[in-house]
Coordinates of C-alpha atoms in Angstrom, one line a residue:
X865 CA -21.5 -5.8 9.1
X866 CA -20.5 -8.2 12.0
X867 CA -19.2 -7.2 15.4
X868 CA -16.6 -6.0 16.4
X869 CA -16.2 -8.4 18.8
X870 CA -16.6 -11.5 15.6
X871 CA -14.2 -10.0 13.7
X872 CA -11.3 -9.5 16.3
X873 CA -12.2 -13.5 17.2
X874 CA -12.0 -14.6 13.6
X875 CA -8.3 -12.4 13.7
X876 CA -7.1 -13.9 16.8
X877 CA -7.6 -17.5 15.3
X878 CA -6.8 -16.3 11.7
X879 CA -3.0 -15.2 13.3
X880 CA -2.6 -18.5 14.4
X881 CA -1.8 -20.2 10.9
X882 CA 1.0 -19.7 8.4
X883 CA 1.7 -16.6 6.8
X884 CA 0.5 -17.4 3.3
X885 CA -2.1 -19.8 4.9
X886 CA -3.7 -16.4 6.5
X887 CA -2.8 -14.5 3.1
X888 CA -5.0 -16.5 1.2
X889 CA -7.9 -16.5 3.5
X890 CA -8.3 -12.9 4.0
X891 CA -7.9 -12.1 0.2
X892 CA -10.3 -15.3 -0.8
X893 CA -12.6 -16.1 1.7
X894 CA -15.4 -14.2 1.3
X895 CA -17.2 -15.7 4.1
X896 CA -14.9 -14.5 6.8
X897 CA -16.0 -11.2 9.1
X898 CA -15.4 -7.6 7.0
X899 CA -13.6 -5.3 8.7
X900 CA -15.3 -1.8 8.9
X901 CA -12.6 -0.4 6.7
X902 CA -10.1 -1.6 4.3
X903 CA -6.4 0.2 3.4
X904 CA -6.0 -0.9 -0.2
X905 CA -2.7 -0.3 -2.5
X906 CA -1.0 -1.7 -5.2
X907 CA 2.4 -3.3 -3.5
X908 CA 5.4 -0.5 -3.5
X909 CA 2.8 2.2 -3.3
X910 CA 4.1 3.6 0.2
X911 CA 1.6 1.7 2.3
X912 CA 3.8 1.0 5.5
X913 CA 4.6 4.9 5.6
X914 CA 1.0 5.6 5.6
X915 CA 0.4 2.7 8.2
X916 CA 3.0 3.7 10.4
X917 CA 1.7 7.6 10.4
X918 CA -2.2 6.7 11.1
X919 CA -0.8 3.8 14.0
X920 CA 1.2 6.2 15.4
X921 CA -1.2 8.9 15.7
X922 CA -3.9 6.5 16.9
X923 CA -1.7 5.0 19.6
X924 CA -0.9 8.6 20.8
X925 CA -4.3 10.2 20.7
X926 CA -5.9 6.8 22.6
X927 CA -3.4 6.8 25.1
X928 CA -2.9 3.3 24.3
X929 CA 0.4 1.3 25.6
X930 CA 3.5 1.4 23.3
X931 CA 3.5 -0.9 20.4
X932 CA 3.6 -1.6 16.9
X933 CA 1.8 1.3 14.9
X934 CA 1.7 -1.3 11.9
X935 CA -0.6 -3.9 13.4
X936 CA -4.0 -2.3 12.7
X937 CA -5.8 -6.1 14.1
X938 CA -4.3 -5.6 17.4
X939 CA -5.1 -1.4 17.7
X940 CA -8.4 -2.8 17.1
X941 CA -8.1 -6.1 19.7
X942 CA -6.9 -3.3 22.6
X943 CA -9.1 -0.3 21.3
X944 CA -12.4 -0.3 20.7
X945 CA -11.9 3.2 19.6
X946 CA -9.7 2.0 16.6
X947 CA -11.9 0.7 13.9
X948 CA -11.1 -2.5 12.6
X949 CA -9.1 -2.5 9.3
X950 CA -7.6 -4.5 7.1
X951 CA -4.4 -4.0 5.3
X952 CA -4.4 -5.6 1.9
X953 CA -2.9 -5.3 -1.8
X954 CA -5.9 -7.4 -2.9
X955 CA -5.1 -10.0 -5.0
X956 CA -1.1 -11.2 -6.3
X957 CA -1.8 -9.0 -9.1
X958 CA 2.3 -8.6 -9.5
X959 CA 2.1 -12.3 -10.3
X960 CA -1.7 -13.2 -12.1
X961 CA -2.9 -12.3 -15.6
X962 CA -4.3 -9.3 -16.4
X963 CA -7.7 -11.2 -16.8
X964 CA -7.7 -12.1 -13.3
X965 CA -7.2 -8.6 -11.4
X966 CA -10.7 -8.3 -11.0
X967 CA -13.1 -6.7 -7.8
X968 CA -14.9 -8.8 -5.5
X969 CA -17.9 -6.9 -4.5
X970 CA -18.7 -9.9 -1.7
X971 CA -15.3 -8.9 0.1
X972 CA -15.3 -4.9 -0.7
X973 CA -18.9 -3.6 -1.1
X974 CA -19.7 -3.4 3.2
X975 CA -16.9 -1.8 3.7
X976 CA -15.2 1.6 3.6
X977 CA -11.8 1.9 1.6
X978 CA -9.0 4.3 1.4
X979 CA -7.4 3.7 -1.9
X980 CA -3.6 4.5 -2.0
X981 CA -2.2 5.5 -5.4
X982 CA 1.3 6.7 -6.6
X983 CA 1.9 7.4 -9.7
X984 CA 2.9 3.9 -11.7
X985 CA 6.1 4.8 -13.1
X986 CA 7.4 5.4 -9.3
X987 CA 5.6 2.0 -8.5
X988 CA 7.3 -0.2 -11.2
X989 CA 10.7 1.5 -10.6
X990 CA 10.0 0.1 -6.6
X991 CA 8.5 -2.9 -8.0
X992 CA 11.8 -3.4 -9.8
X993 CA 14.3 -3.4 -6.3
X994 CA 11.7 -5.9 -4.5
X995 CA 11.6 -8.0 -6.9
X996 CA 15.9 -8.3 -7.6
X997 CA 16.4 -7.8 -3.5
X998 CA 13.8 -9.0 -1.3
X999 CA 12.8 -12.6 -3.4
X1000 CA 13.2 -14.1 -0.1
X1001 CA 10.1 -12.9 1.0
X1002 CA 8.1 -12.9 -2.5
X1003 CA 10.4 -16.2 -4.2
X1004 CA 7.2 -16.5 -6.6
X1005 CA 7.9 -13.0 -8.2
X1006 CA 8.3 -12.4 -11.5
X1007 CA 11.9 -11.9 -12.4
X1008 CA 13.0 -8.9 -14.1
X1009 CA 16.9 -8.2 -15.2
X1010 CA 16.4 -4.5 -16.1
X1011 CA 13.3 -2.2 -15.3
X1012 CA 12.9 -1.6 -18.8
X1013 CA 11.9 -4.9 -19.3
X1014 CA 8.8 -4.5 -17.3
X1015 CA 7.0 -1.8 -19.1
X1016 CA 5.3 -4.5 -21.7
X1017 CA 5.5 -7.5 -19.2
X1018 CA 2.5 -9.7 -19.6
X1019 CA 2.3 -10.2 -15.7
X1020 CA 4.3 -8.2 -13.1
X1021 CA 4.4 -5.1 -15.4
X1022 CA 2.6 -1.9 -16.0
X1023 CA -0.1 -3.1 -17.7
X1024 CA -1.3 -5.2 -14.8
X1025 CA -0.7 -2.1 -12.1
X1026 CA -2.8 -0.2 -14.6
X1027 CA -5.3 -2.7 -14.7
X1028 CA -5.7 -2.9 -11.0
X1029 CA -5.4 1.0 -11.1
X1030 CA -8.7 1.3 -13.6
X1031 CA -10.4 -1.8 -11.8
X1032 CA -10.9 -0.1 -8.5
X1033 CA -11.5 3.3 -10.3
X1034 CA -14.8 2.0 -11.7
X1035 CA -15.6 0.0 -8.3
X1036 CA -14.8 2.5 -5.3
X1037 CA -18.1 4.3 -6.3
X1038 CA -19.9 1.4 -5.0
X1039 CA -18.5 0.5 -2.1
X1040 CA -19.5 2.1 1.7
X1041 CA -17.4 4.9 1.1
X1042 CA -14.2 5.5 0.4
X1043 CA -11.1 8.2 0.2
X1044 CA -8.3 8.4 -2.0
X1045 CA -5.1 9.3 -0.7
X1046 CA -1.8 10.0 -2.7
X1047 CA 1.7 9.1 -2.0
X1048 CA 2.3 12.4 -3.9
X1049 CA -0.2 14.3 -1.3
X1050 CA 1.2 12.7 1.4
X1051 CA 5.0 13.6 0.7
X1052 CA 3.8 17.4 -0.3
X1053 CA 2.1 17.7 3.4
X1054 CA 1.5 14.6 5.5
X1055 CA 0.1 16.4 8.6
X1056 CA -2.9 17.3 6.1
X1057 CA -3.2 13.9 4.5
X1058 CA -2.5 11.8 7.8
X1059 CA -5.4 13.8 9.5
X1060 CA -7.6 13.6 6.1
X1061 CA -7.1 9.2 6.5
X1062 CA -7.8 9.8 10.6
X1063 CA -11.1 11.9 10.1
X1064 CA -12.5 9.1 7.8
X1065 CA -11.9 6.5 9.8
X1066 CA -13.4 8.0 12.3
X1067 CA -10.8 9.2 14.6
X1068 CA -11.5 12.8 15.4
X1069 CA -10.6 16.0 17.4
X1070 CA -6.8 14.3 16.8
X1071 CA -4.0 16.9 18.3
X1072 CA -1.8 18.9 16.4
X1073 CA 0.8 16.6 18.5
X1074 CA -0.1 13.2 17.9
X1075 CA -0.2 14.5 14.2
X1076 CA 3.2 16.0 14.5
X1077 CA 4.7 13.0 16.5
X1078 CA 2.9 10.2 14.0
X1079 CA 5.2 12.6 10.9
X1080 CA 8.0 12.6 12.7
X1081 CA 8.2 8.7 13.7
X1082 CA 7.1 8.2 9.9
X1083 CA 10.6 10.1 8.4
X1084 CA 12.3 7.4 5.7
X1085 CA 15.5 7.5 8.1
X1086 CA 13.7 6.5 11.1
X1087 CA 11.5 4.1 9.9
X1088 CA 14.6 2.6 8.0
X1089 CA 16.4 2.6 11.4
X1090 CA 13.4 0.8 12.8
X1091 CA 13.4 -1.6 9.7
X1092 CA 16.9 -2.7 10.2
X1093 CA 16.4 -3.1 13.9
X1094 CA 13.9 -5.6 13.3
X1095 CA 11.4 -3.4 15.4
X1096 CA 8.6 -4.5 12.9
X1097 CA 7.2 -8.1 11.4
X1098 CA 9.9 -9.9 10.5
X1099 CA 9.0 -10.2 7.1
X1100 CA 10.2 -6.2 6.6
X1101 CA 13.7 -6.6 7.7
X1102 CA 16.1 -6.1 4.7
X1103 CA 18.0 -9.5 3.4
X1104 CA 21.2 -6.8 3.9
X1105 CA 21.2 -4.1 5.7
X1106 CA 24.4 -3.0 4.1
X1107 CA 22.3 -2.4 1.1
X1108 CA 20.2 -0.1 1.1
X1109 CA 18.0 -1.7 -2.3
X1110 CA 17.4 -4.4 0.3
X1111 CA 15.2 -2.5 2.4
X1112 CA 11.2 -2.2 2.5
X1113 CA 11.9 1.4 3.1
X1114 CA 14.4 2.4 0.1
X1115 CA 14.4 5.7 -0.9
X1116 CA 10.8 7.0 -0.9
X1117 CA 10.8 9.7 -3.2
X1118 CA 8.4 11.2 -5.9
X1119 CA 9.4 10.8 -9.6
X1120 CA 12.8 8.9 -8.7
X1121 CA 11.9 6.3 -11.8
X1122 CA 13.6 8.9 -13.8
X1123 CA 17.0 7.2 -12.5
X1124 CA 16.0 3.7 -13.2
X1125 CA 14.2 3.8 -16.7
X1126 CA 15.8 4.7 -20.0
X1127 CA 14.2 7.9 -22.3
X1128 CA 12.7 5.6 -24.6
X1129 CA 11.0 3.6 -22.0
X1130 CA 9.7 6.7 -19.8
X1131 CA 8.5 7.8 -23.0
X1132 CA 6.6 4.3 -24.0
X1133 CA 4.8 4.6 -20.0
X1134 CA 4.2 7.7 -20.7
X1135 CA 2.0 7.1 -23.8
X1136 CA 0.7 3.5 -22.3
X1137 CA -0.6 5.6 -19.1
X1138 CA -1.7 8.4 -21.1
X1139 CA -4.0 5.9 -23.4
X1140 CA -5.2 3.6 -20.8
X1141 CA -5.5 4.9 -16.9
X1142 CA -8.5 6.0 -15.3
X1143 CA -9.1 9.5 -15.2
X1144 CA -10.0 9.4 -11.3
X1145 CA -6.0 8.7 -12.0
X1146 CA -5.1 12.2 -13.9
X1147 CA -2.9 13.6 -12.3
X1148 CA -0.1 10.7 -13.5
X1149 CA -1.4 11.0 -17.2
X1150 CA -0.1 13.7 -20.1
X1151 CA 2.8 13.6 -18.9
X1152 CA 3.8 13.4 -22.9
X1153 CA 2.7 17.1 -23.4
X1154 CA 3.7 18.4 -20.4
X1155 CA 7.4 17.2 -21.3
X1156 CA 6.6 19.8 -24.9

């Protein structure tokens, strides 16, 4: 494991190129510095709530200067408290063959990992608005004129999210160490989940305050507030604010595919996910019998 102090240097130059310049680097180059930890998700999986919440409570229980909760590189730059951690979604696995969604035990294997999941059918339905509203961010998307049509996509459907789904399943074993966080969990009781994602990265003895104040600053409506402000990377601000599809904070609710998928294609998920996902993944599986 390098230093701290070599990885926050390779950052500091890293944030000095282009956007998908630094993109590819850090999900490539396997010779750059690990971080101690890594925050992995599939996109649309509720990452930037979770980010916000752990930032939050980090900057309040350090009693470090007001700023961005998101940037975990800089918490770690102005804290050596915070533990360096990188934010990632792996590989484009929205936009690459099923083939190619593989690990990459050079990158991972040093490392610890919280792994956030939410169940797929909630991802796709996410996946759907992203890809119809925010293409000026991601113009390389896959294009998609009805949700439906993404259940049996060949790339940018559910069969790749499963596939990165069942990848890191049979890889988080051998990695450091790692925790596995739900956005279901986390919407049921975030206090206990937030704390659960501070303990393991090593940020203990947190007040029932800076939990409560990191919940509160993560609410949808306030972080949607934030988003339209422009309060975060630039890259998150919605193409219309009058719309709320635009936003990177939509409507973040659990099982809210329901409104976006016809029977027949909630029912063909249902038997794809039932057949093929992990079952470190069970909880978003018989879903078929459950319905009987």
């Amino acid at each position: 494991m390098p230093s701290r102090a070599a990885y926050n240097a390779a950052i500091t130059i890293l944030m000095k190129l282009p956007y998908r310049a630094r993109r590819f680097l850090r999900r490539n180059a396997a010779l750059l510095p690990k971080p101690q930890y890594f925050l992995v998700s599939y996109p649309k999986s509720g990452r930037t709530w979770l980010r916000m919440m752990i930032g939050s409570a980090a900057i309040d229980h350090l009693r470090l200067p007001p700023q961005d909760p998101t940037d975990f590189d800089k918490l770690a730059r102005v804290s050596p408290n915070f533990p360096t951690t990188q934010v990632t979604h792996d590989t484009d696995s929205t936009n690459i063959s099923l083939s190619r969604i593989r690990f990459r035990p050079a990158l991972y294997r040093s490392s610890r990992v919280i792994f956030l999941a939410r169940d797929p059918r909630d991802v796709l339905a996410s996946s759907f608005y992203d890809q119809k509203y925010r293409r000026v961010y991601e113009y390389d998307m896959p294009e998609f004129e009805t949700a439906d049509a993404m259940v049996d996509a060949p790339t940018g459907g559910l069969r790749g999210l499963l596939r990165f789904y069942n990848v890191w399943a049979e890889n988080l074993p051998t990695v450091r160490g790692y925790l596995l966080v739900s956005y279901e969990d986390l919407k049921a009781d975030p206090a206990r989940e937030l704390r659960r994602c501070l303990e393991f990265l090593g940020l203990t003895n947190v007040t029932e305050v800076s939990i409560r104040t990191a919940v509160e600053r993560g609410a949808i409506d306030k972080m949607r507030e934030a988003e339209r402000k422009g309060e975060f990377h630039a890259r998150w601000g919605p193409p219309d604010p009058n719309n709320i599809n635009t936003y990177k904070v939509r409507r973040g609710v659990v099982g809210g595919y329901v409104d976006d998928f016809s029977s027949q294609a909630i029912a063909r998920m249902d038997a794809i996910i039932d057949s093929e996902l992990s079952d470190i993944f069970a909880r978003y599986k018989y879903r078929t019998e459950e319905r009987r």
